[in-house]
XYZ file of C-alpha atoms in Angstrom:
604
model
C -12.319 13.583 30.137
C -9.157 11.850 31.616
C -6.703 10.984 29.138
C -6.896 7.609 27.758
C -9.963 6.442 29.473
C -12.472 7.234 27.091
C -15.223 4.403 26.692
C -17.680 3.202 24.233
C -20.422 4.683 26.438
C -18.370 7.998 26.743
C -17.802 8.518 23.129
C -21.200 7.695 22.016
C -22.643 10.563 23.706
C -25.354 8.461 25.463
C -26.856 7.293 22.056
C -28.110 3.633 23.151
C -28.109 2.684 19.203
C -24.631 3.559 18.733
C -23.673 2.341 21.913
C -25.066 -1.368 21.373
C -23.644 -1.203 17.754
C -20.404 -0.657 19.491
C -20.951 -3.806 21.620
C -22.080 -5.840 18.917
C -18.953 -5.403 17.379
C -16.961 -6.360 20.293
C -18.769 -9.296 20.416
C -18.421 -9.937 16.863
C -14.537 -9.715 17.120
C -14.261 -11.883 20.340
C -16.507 -14.577 18.631
C -14.718 -14.415 15.113
C -11.078 -13.761 16.356
C -10.075 -14.001 19.999
C -6.573 -13.194 19.280
C -7.616 -9.845 17.710
C -9.988 -9.003 20.223
C -7.143 -9.521 23.104
C -4.987 -7.249 20.974
C -7.974 -4.350 20.636
C -7.567 -4.707 24.346
C -4.062 -3.553 24.428
C -4.794 -0.561 22.538
C -5.932 2.759 24.610
C -9.557 2.473 25.817
C -10.426 5.594 23.690
C -9.430 3.344 20.206
C -10.905 0.121 21.246
C -14.254 0.617 20.228
C -13.011 1.838 16.505
C -10.908 -1.203 16.667
C -14.053 -3.429 17.091
C -15.832 -1.740 14.408
C -12.942 -2.191 12.140
C -12.474 -5.914 12.709
C -16.221 -6.536 13.417
C -16.865 -5.104 9.469
C -13.773 -7.443 8.150
C -15.682 -10.193 9.562
C -18.886 -9.647 8.334
C -17.384 -9.564 5.074
C -15.343 -12.767 5.552
C -18.586 -14.577 6.471
C -20.396 -13.703 3.723
C -17.842 -14.383 1.313
C -17.337 -17.691 2.920
C -20.923 -19.094 3.249
C -20.490 -22.167 1.622
C -24.203 -23.211 1.923
C -24.639 -20.576 -0.583
C -23.822 -20.314 -4.394
C -20.820 -18.171 -5.416
C -22.812 -15.647 -7.502
C -25.205 -15.153 -4.505
C -22.544 -14.897 -2.088
C -20.550 -12.085 -4.388
C -23.827 -10.118 -4.872
C -24.193 -10.061 -0.957
C -20.735 -8.701 -0.654
C -21.471 -5.903 -3.183
C -24.623 -5.295 -1.638
C -23.212 -4.504 1.588
C -19.958 -2.511 0.630
C -22.752 -0.810 -1.582
C -24.655 -0.075 1.103
C -21.798 1.208 3.270
C -20.762 3.768 0.547
C -24.748 5.130 1.158
C -24.136 5.040 4.749
C -21.151 6.967 4.757
C -22.790 9.595 2.656
C -25.689 9.752 4.841
C -23.549 9.845 8.371
C -25.116 6.823 9.883
C -26.787 3.140 9.132
C -29.544 1.154 10.020
C -27.335 -1.985 10.037
C -25.257 -2.041 13.446
C -21.965 -2.840 12.382
C -21.870 -0.551 9.304
C -23.574 2.245 11.946
C -20.539 1.844 14.476
C -17.944 1.912 11.288
C -19.521 5.041 9.827
C -19.380 6.486 13.341
C -15.691 5.352 13.775
C -15.063 6.852 10.083
C -16.458 10.136 10.875
C -15.182 10.715 14.406
C -11.522 9.519 13.704
C -11.383 10.826 9.933
C -10.698 7.649 8.572
C -10.725 7.354 4.616
C -12.338 4.303 4.167
C -11.736 4.436 0.313
C -8.520 2.736 1.159
C -10.524 -0.739 1.901
C -11.784 -0.437 -1.615
C -9.367 -3.183 -2.870
C -9.912 -5.455 0.079
C -13.500 -5.264 -0.525
C -13.267 -5.915 -4.108
C -10.705 -8.865 -2.935
C -13.465 -10.518 -0.442
C -16.238 -10.372 -3.443
C -13.578 -11.998 -5.766
C -12.924 -14.624 -3.122
C -16.291 -15.883 -3.399
C -14.963 -17.397 -6.510
C -12.278 -19.325 -5.091
C -8.793 -18.975 -5.190
C -5.764 -20.638 -6.605
C -2.305 -19.420 -6.463
C 0.815 -20.638 -8.841
C 3.394 -19.616 -6.659
C 4.289 -17.562 -3.045
C 4.653 -14.281 -5.048
C 1.003 -14.315 -6.098
C 0.002 -15.571 -2.699
C 1.768 -12.845 -0.884
C -0.023 -10.153 -3.287
C -3.462 -11.663 -2.495
C -2.534 -11.658 1.362
C -1.154 -7.942 1.231
C -4.434 -6.414 -1.125
C -6.522 -8.455 1.876
C -5.169 -7.571 4.979
C -3.038 -4.438 4.586
C -5.748 -2.044 4.108
C -7.345 -3.049 7.361
C -4.192 -2.903 9.301
C -3.639 0.637 7.914
C -6.901 2.104 9.209
C -5.645 0.771 12.713
C -2.244 2.779 12.031
C -4.042 5.753 11.284
C -6.139 5.743 14.631
C -2.557 5.464 16.209
C -1.536 8.579 14.368
C -5.057 10.261 15.155
C -4.962 9.537 19.095
C -0.968 11.108 18.973
C 0.820 7.822 19.205
C 2.039 6.717 15.995
C 2.621 3.512 14.736
C 5.254 4.869 12.746
C 6.930 2.418 10.099
C 10.158 3.733 8.385
C 9.529 3.300 4.557
C 12.685 1.292 4.493
C 10.795 -1.387 6.940
C 7.542 -1.633 4.733
C 8.983 -5.125 3.637
C 9.152 -6.165 7.005
C 5.727 -4.886 7.566
C 4.235 -6.711 4.465
C 6.167 -9.929 5.506
C 4.940 -9.625 9.017
C 1.183 -9.573 7.355
C 1.924 -12.352 5.169
C 3.190 -14.344 8.061
C -0.148 -13.281 9.874
C -2.210 -14.580 6.907
C -0.211 -18.126 6.526
C -0.757 -18.721 10.480
C -4.507 -17.788 9.636
C -4.350 -20.404 6.498
C -2.614 -23.216 8.818
C -5.141 -22.803 11.456
C -8.326 -23.352 9.296
C -6.826 -25.763 6.983
C -9.205 -28.414 8.035
C -12.187 -26.089 7.738
C -11.219 -25.147 4.376
C -10.507 -28.742 2.966
C -13.806 -29.794 4.214
C -15.451 -26.954 1.934
C -12.863 -27.870 -1.080
C -10.548 -24.989 -0.544
C -6.945 -25.228 -0.647
C -5.000 -21.775 -0.491
C -1.720 -23.209 -0.353
C 0.337 -22.176 -3.486
C 0.993 -24.728 -6.166
C 4.809 -23.952 -5.742
C 4.762 -25.055 -2.135
C 2.521 -28.259 -3.359
C 4.088 -29.254 -6.390
C 7.609 -29.381 -4.331
C 6.179 -32.575 -2.508
C 4.844 -34.946 -5.090
C 1.243 -36.437 -3.876
C 0.960 -33.574 -1.260
C -2.067 -32.103 -3.080
C -4.080 -35.308 -3.561
C -3.432 -36.118 -0.036
C -4.546 -32.937 1.294
C -7.898 -33.043 -0.738
C -8.432 -36.247 0.386
C -7.964 -34.825 4.203
C -5.093 -37.810 4.585
C -2.070 -37.334 6.876
C 1.022 -38.451 4.599
C 4.652 -37.497 4.553
C 4.222 -35.360 1.734
C 1.644 -33.346 3.789
C 3.756 -33.423 6.866
C 6.367 -31.744 5.064
C 4.110 -29.236 3.040
C 2.882 -28.366 6.630
C 6.094 -28.048 8.071
C 7.570 -26.012 5.420
C 4.743 -23.479 5.560
C 4.739 -23.316 9.413
C 8.687 -22.609 9.350
C 7.877 -19.777 6.456
C 5.380 -18.205 8.467
C 7.917 -18.077 11.576
C 10.321 -16.608 9.398
C 7.983 -13.741 8.148
C 6.705 -13.171 11.716
C 10.226 -12.474 13.231
C 10.917 -8.863 12.284
C 12.017 -7.189 15.299
C 13.388 -4.184 13.521
C 10.022 -3.431 12.395
C 9.089 -1.764 15.557
C 12.076 -0.048 16.154
C 11.502 3.753 16.961
C 7.908 3.413 17.630
C 5.834 4.270 20.461
C 6.282 2.065 23.205
C 2.091 1.163 23.194
C 2.029 0.363 19.534
C 5.288 -1.365 19.788
C 3.655 -3.442 22.356
C 0.711 -4.237 20.340
C 2.406 -5.461 17.140
C 5.109 -7.315 19.660
C 2.020 -9.186 21.141
C 0.693 -10.044 18.059
C 3.964 -11.816 16.723
C 4.085 -13.573 20.117
C 0.327 -14.664 19.938
C 0.954 -15.976 16.034
C 3.910 -18.032 17.010
C 1.985 -19.664 19.964
C -0.453 -20.388 17.318
C 2.129 -21.611 15.168
C 3.301 -23.929 18.124
C -0.339 -25.441 18.392
C -0.393 -25.953 14.398
C 2.990 -27.912 14.860
C 1.617 -29.990 17.952
C -1.694 -30.995 16.007
C 0.027 -33.281 13.576
C -2.928 -35.278 11.607
C -5.564 -33.745 13.751
C -5.060 -30.183 11.689
C -7.021 -31.897 8.816
C -10.073 -32.019 11.162
C -9.999 -29.613 13.531
C -8.395 -25.962 14.035
C -5.872 -25.954 17.033
C -5.365 -23.482 19.458
C -2.636 -22.546 21.960
C -3.401 -23.528 25.561
C -4.807 -21.083 27.887
C -1.230 -20.845 29.833
C 0.457 -20.149 26.709
C -1.784 -17.253 25.868
C -1.442 -15.886 29.463
C 2.314 -15.829 28.974
C 2.186 -13.585 26.297
C -0.819 -11.412 27.440
C -0.172 -10.723 31.253
C 3.212 -9.033 30.496
C 1.735 -7.078 27.371
C -0.955 -6.058 29.528
C 1.272 -4.527 32.152
C 3.579 -2.731 29.600
C 0.637 -1.512 27.573
C -0.937 0.087 30.628
C 2.189 1.701 31.459
C 2.698 3.029 28.202
C -0.580 4.489 27.983
C -0.634 5.836 31.695
C 2.642 8.056 30.575
C 1.124 9.275 27.180
C -1.184 12.035 26.843
C -3.821 10.790 24.018
C -5.887 12.918 22.050
C -9.738 12.409 22.752
C -11.932 13.016 19.490
C -14.401 15.957 19.460
C -18.130 15.246 19.884
C -19.372 13.723 16.623
C -20.784 16.010 13.860
C -21.545 14.598 10.800
C -20.143 16.320 7.709
C -21.934 16.612 4.394
C -19.846 15.635 1.452
C -18.066 18.367 -0.329
C -19.036 16.712 -3.828
C -21.138 13.813 -5.138
C -20.133 10.385 -3.811
C -19.302 8.251 -6.519
C -18.420 4.912 -7.259
C -16.147 3.765 -10.019
C -17.718 4.007 -13.795
C -17.638 0.287 -13.726
C -19.634 -0.126 -10.911
C -17.261 -2.132 -8.933
C -16.040 0.447 -6.473
C -17.732 -0.733 -3.167
C -16.501 2.315 -0.958
C -15.836 5.556 -2.877
C -14.008 8.760 -1.794
C -16.131 11.102 0.262
C -14.903 13.722 -2.318
C -15.167 13.021 -6.054
C -11.738 12.867 -7.615
C -11.622 15.673 -10.165
C -10.112 15.957 -13.487
C -6.999 17.633 -14.210
C -7.080 21.393 -14.772
C -7.138 22.025 -18.538
C -3.846 23.941 -20.036
C -3.767 27.792 -19.309
C -3.765 28.181 -23.339
C -6.618 25.634 -23.959
C -4.283 23.481 -25.536
C -6.078 19.850 -25.782
C -4.100 16.659 -25.378
C -2.994 14.739 -28.495
C -4.640 11.318 -29.405
C -2.028 8.826 -29.017
C -2.296 5.094 -30.481
C -2.065 2.241 -28.098
C 0.858 0.652 -29.412
C 2.852 4.198 -29.495
C 2.220 5.222 -25.765
C 4.895 4.008 -23.225
C 3.627 2.250 -20.226
C 6.107 4.035 -18.020
C 7.878 7.372 -18.378
C 10.783 8.422 -16.263
C 12.076 12.249 -15.701
C 15.340 13.606 -14.636
C 14.015 17.005 -13.385
C 17.093 18.746 -14.054
C 17.968 22.676 -14.451
C 15.885 24.063 -11.218
C 19.181 25.854 -9.914
C 20.359 27.109 -12.962
C 16.949 28.508 -14.355
C 17.048 30.623 -11.055
C 20.383 31.747 -11.149
C 20.013 32.737 -14.704
C 17.372 34.858 -13.395
C 19.307 36.558 -10.578
C 16.997 34.541 -7.976
C 17.768 32.441 -4.981
C 18.096 28.715 -6.133
C 14.950 27.813 -3.879
C 12.887 29.926 -6.243
C 13.772 27.587 -9.250
C 12.855 24.647 -7.077
C 9.362 26.288 -6.508
C 9.122 27.029 -9.999
C 10.033 23.365 -10.882
C 7.153 22.293 -8.475
C 4.610 23.774 -10.943
C 6.487 22.123 -13.849
C 5.857 18.770 -12.029
C 2.015 19.237 -11.758
C 2.016 20.081 -15.097
C 3.700 16.671 -16.076
C 1.044 14.815 -13.752
C -1.806 16.692 -15.582
C -0.426 15.994 -18.968
C 0.147 12.291 -17.922
C -3.484 11.962 -16.837
C -4.986 13.308 -20.105
C -3.199 11.274 -22.491
C -3.730 8.175 -20.161
C -0.062 7.446 -19.312
C 0.135 4.483 -16.571
C 3.277 5.144 -14.986
C 5.275 8.310 -14.424
C 8.658 8.582 -12.338
C 10.190 11.982 -11.089
C 13.564 12.249 -9.884
C 13.410 15.026 -7.270
C 16.136 14.379 -4.984
C 19.380 11.958 -5.379
C 21.912 10.622 -2.559
C 24.315 12.937 -4.140
C 22.262 15.958 -3.539
C 22.951 16.021 0.245
C 26.195 17.590 -1.013
C 24.388 21.036 -1.569
C 24.147 23.836 0.617
C 22.053 23.185 3.668
C 19.360 26.019 3.302
C 18.857 24.335 -0.268
C 18.115 21.219 1.117
C 15.972 22.839 3.925
C 13.979 24.489 1.167
C 13.335 21.237 -1.074
C 12.391 19.306 1.901
C 10.025 21.709 3.264
C 8.603 21.902 -0.378
C 8.055 18.287 -0.559
C 6.433 17.943 3.057
C 3.714 20.802 2.114
C 3.136 19.494 -1.331
C 2.226 15.929 -0.110
C -0.018 17.533 2.533
C -1.482 20.283 0.796
C -0.825 19.882 -3.075
C -3.245 19.442 -5.919
C -2.190 16.006 -6.779
C -4.096 14.911 -3.757
C -7.494 15.632 -5.319
C -6.570 13.742 -8.709
C -7.146 10.018 -9.674
C -3.142 9.469 -8.864
C -1.587 6.778 -6.539
C 1.526 8.399 -4.922
C 4.580 6.103 -4.171
C 7.948 6.905 -3.178
C 11.210 5.558 -3.900
C 14.602 5.996 -2.001
C 16.377 5.828 1.495
C 14.219 7.350 4.217
C 16.864 7.087 6.943
C 18.283 10.479 6.103
C 14.933 12.128 5.544
C 13.331 14.585 8.161
C 10.539 12.475 10.160
C 7.719 14.750 9.009
C 8.643 14.260 5.588
C 8.625 10.609 6.145
C 5.315 10.492 8.043
C 3.462 12.639 5.013
C 4.515 10.592 2.132
C 3.683 7.214 4.280
C 0.194 8.674 4.820
C -0.154 9.763 1.332
C 0.880 6.319 -0.168
C -1.654 4.523 2.249
C -4.428 7.150 1.199
C -3.752 6.863 -2.373
C -2.902 2.943 -2.583
C -6.560 2.018 -4.241
C -6.302 4.704 -6.943
C -6.562 3.135 -10.324
C -5.593 6.109 -12.362
C -1.732 7.329 -12.941
C 0.757 5.743 -10.818
C 3.343 8.566 -9.686
C 6.634 7.716 -8.080
C 8.694 10.384 -6.625
C 12.360 9.388 -6.122
C 13.972 11.245 -2.695
C 17.319 10.398 -1.609
C 17.549 8.027 -4.379
C 20.440 6.503 -6.103
C 20.439 3.848 -8.602
C 23.543 1.864 -7.374
C 22.170 1.987 -3.934
C 18.950 0.577 -4.754
C 20.591 -2.369 -6.787
C 23.008 -2.847 -3.775
C 20.077 -3.086 -1.360
C 18.272 -5.512 -3.702
C 21.007 -7.710 -3.793
C 21.660 -7.615 0.052
C 17.577 -8.709 0.321
C 18.331 -11.283 -2.248
C 21.058 -12.409 -0.135
C 19.095 -12.439 3.236
C 16.462 -14.467 1.171
C 19.147 -17.129 -0.101
C 20.406 -17.607 3.704
C 16.879 -17.873 4.843
C 16.167 -20.793 2.282
C 13.463 -18.783 0.221
C 15.443 -18.812 -2.503
C 18.046 -21.649 -4.352
C 20.989 -19.393 -4.982
C 22.048 -21.669 -7.965
C 18.610 -20.832 -9.666
C 18.212 -17.239 -9.140
C 17.423 -15.255 -12.372
C 16.227 -11.350 -13.199
C 12.905 -12.255 -11.773
C 14.232 -13.267 -8.427
C 16.250 -10.314 -8.378
C 13.333 -7.753 -9.513
C 11.260 -9.132 -6.633
C 13.526 -7.875 -4.148
C 13.387 -4.266 -5.390
C 11.533 -1.725 -3.399
C 8.620 -1.644 -6.013
C 8.951 -4.979 -7.685
C 5.705 -4.351 -9.610
C 7.353 -1.214 -11.304
C 7.696 -1.872 -15.072
C 10.647 -1.137 -17.089
C 11.134 2.220 -18.025
C 10.111 2.818 -21.775
C 10.991 6.570 -22.187
C 13.782 8.280 -19.795
C 13.684 12.042 -20.383
C 16.096 14.894 -19.048
C 15.881 18.149 -19.168
C 18.544 21.087 -18.544
C 20.671 20.126 -21.755
C 22.754 17.309 -20.083
C 23.115 13.932 -21.492
C 23.588 11.417 -18.908
C 21.351 9.178 -16.956
C 22.866 10.296 -13.645
C 22.407 6.802 -11.525
C 18.956 6.942 -11.953
C 16.727 3.614 -12.431
C 19.545 1.786 -13.804
C 17.907 -1.524 -13.522
C 14.308 -0.471 -14.739
C 15.696 1.855 -17.548
C 18.347 -0.789 -19.464
C 16.406 -0.851 -22.436
C 14.905 2.741 -22.065
C 14.605 5.227 -25.191
C 16.860 8.123 -23.996
C 15.167 11.716 -24.926
C 17.159 14.958 -23.997
C 15.971 18.616 -23.962
C 17.939 21.851 -23.572
C 15.515 23.930 -21.579
C 15.577 23.918 -17.588
C 12.866 22.029 -15.923
C 10.896 25.049 -14.687
C 10.162 25.995 -18.491
C 8.721 22.916 -19.264
C 4.781 22.027 -19.313
C 2.473 19.101 -20.456
C 3.088 19.961 -24.018
C 6.620 19.017 -23.495
C 5.647 15.743 -22.077
C 3.240 15.113 -24.910
C 6.157 15.883 -27.310
C 8.166 13.581 -25.568
C 5.696 10.827 -25.915
C 5.086 11.976 -29.781
C 9.100 11.186 -30.138
C 8.924 7.823 -28.602
C 6.050 6.799 -30.987
C 8.464 7.452 -33.870
C 11.295 5.280 -32.751
C 11.832 1.785 -33.316
C 12.428 -0.601 -30.275
C 14.162 -3.792 -31.439
C 15.729 -5.033 -27.918
C 18.883 -6.467 -29.556
C 16.668 -8.172 -32.609
C 17.415 -7.411 -36.311
C 15.513 -4.567 -37.664
C 12.385 -5.050 -39.261
C 12.190 -5.070 -43.234
C 9.557 -2.772 -43.628
C 9.474 -0.027 -41.097
C 6.134 1.127 -39.500
C 4.609 4.186 -40.843
C 5.408 7.248 -38.952
C 2.893 8.278 -36.153
C 0.210 11.094 -36.686
C 1.282 14.555 -36.031
C 0.113 15.121 -32.344
C -0.107 18.228 -32.828
C 1.742 19.573 -29.843
C 4.446 22.506 -29.816
């Protein structure tokens, strides 16, 4: 097949039902969102059917959630029924519903992990009850949960075809801001339709800043306060959409798609600005001339880019049977399960059972400095690289032990900004091990959401791509949140957060005179990371080594003499038991009656 020239007909192998399913998805996408349809046309032809299927599925869920002639409980039931049917269809490899039929074909053909959409689909069900947001931070969280998983599926398609939409991890904030800008543009465009249904999705932070704006908006009365709120929201959307560095280093075809999306959205914001009072009664749209000025040159650039790119066309479709049971969450709220059931951690080799730890003595977040790999190897006459390999097994033990006792957050210090001073061969071994374990390690099959923290501009490209894939693949998992620090330095993290906060102040997003700790924390790479309760270091050293200085400001410190490769999950349990014996006062006076000592956890 000529490269990049695959069509819906050629991909479906002459299956008329499947071909018609893709055509329906194309029509649904065009009707529901002409802008998205135009962007999909900039993708290589081999990917367009998959793009139609994804956006048609998202549109169907939106329509089910937004039917205002149906009671909220019934709308929620319909969303749940559709997503539960998709779970069954994925197991069967086909569907009688045309949109799901195309989506299942796309998932199998391009090896998409649709479990990443679970959170977005749950969010669609929750949207049936209406939404209210206290501030922009809460609004952004909702926006990212609802849209990013769908966009991530498109990014995976570009990877599969051989033209990755690579996003350096340090650009993740730009990516999320861009998504927020797209969502805010859509909200402003549909403001009149939402108000007609009694919906007002702007956060109270924006409304309260202009007294009377909320009442006027709900009455659909254009007033100076309403004009100010709309103008401020439009300006904010423009700032979020202006992210030129986001596409730096991307394949030119993928970059054209994102750049064109930004241009179309800014044209839409121009239409919002021009609408004035009419914004409260109808949805504005850019003129054909404005769209043409964006799309015509974009089509020329995309055709050139794809004509020069050898693309991978999927093999003929075969329907793989799931290797294990297809399951939902135990609470019945998981609309799309993983194709293979997540397995429990393996038992300890000596049969040791985990201790029972009272909830009030369980730390929420344990951070570990995994020290002593090199010394462990040298003491045994082995190359230092062997110490790192042995240390990987110990890291798995920590994950297993954390899952068994129900720990929520575990953070591991794997490679610091200062570790680049080490021997080149040792660094190469560490990086190769990281990439291998990310792609093939046993943690992939556990209920673990994997995240990374640190700089990425100096990491090998294949390592960055691997950890980015795993972050996206596991983002909807609800068990342990495992954060691995690579090329991490605490002062570097604080400096970068301060720079981000300064940029936000310069852009007018925060008032410099009112900046507090919460404002600073929101500009850290993982603002949702809780403070460290217990910081543990192995290897007989008693210092924190520039590790999580902001998050660990009040952490209990715990030092042990043995080198990292010698620890297993029992040592984690012992560390948690020691934490439970301590009294944390955070600067307050000691209690008159100390609490009773914890029960012996029974670990050695």
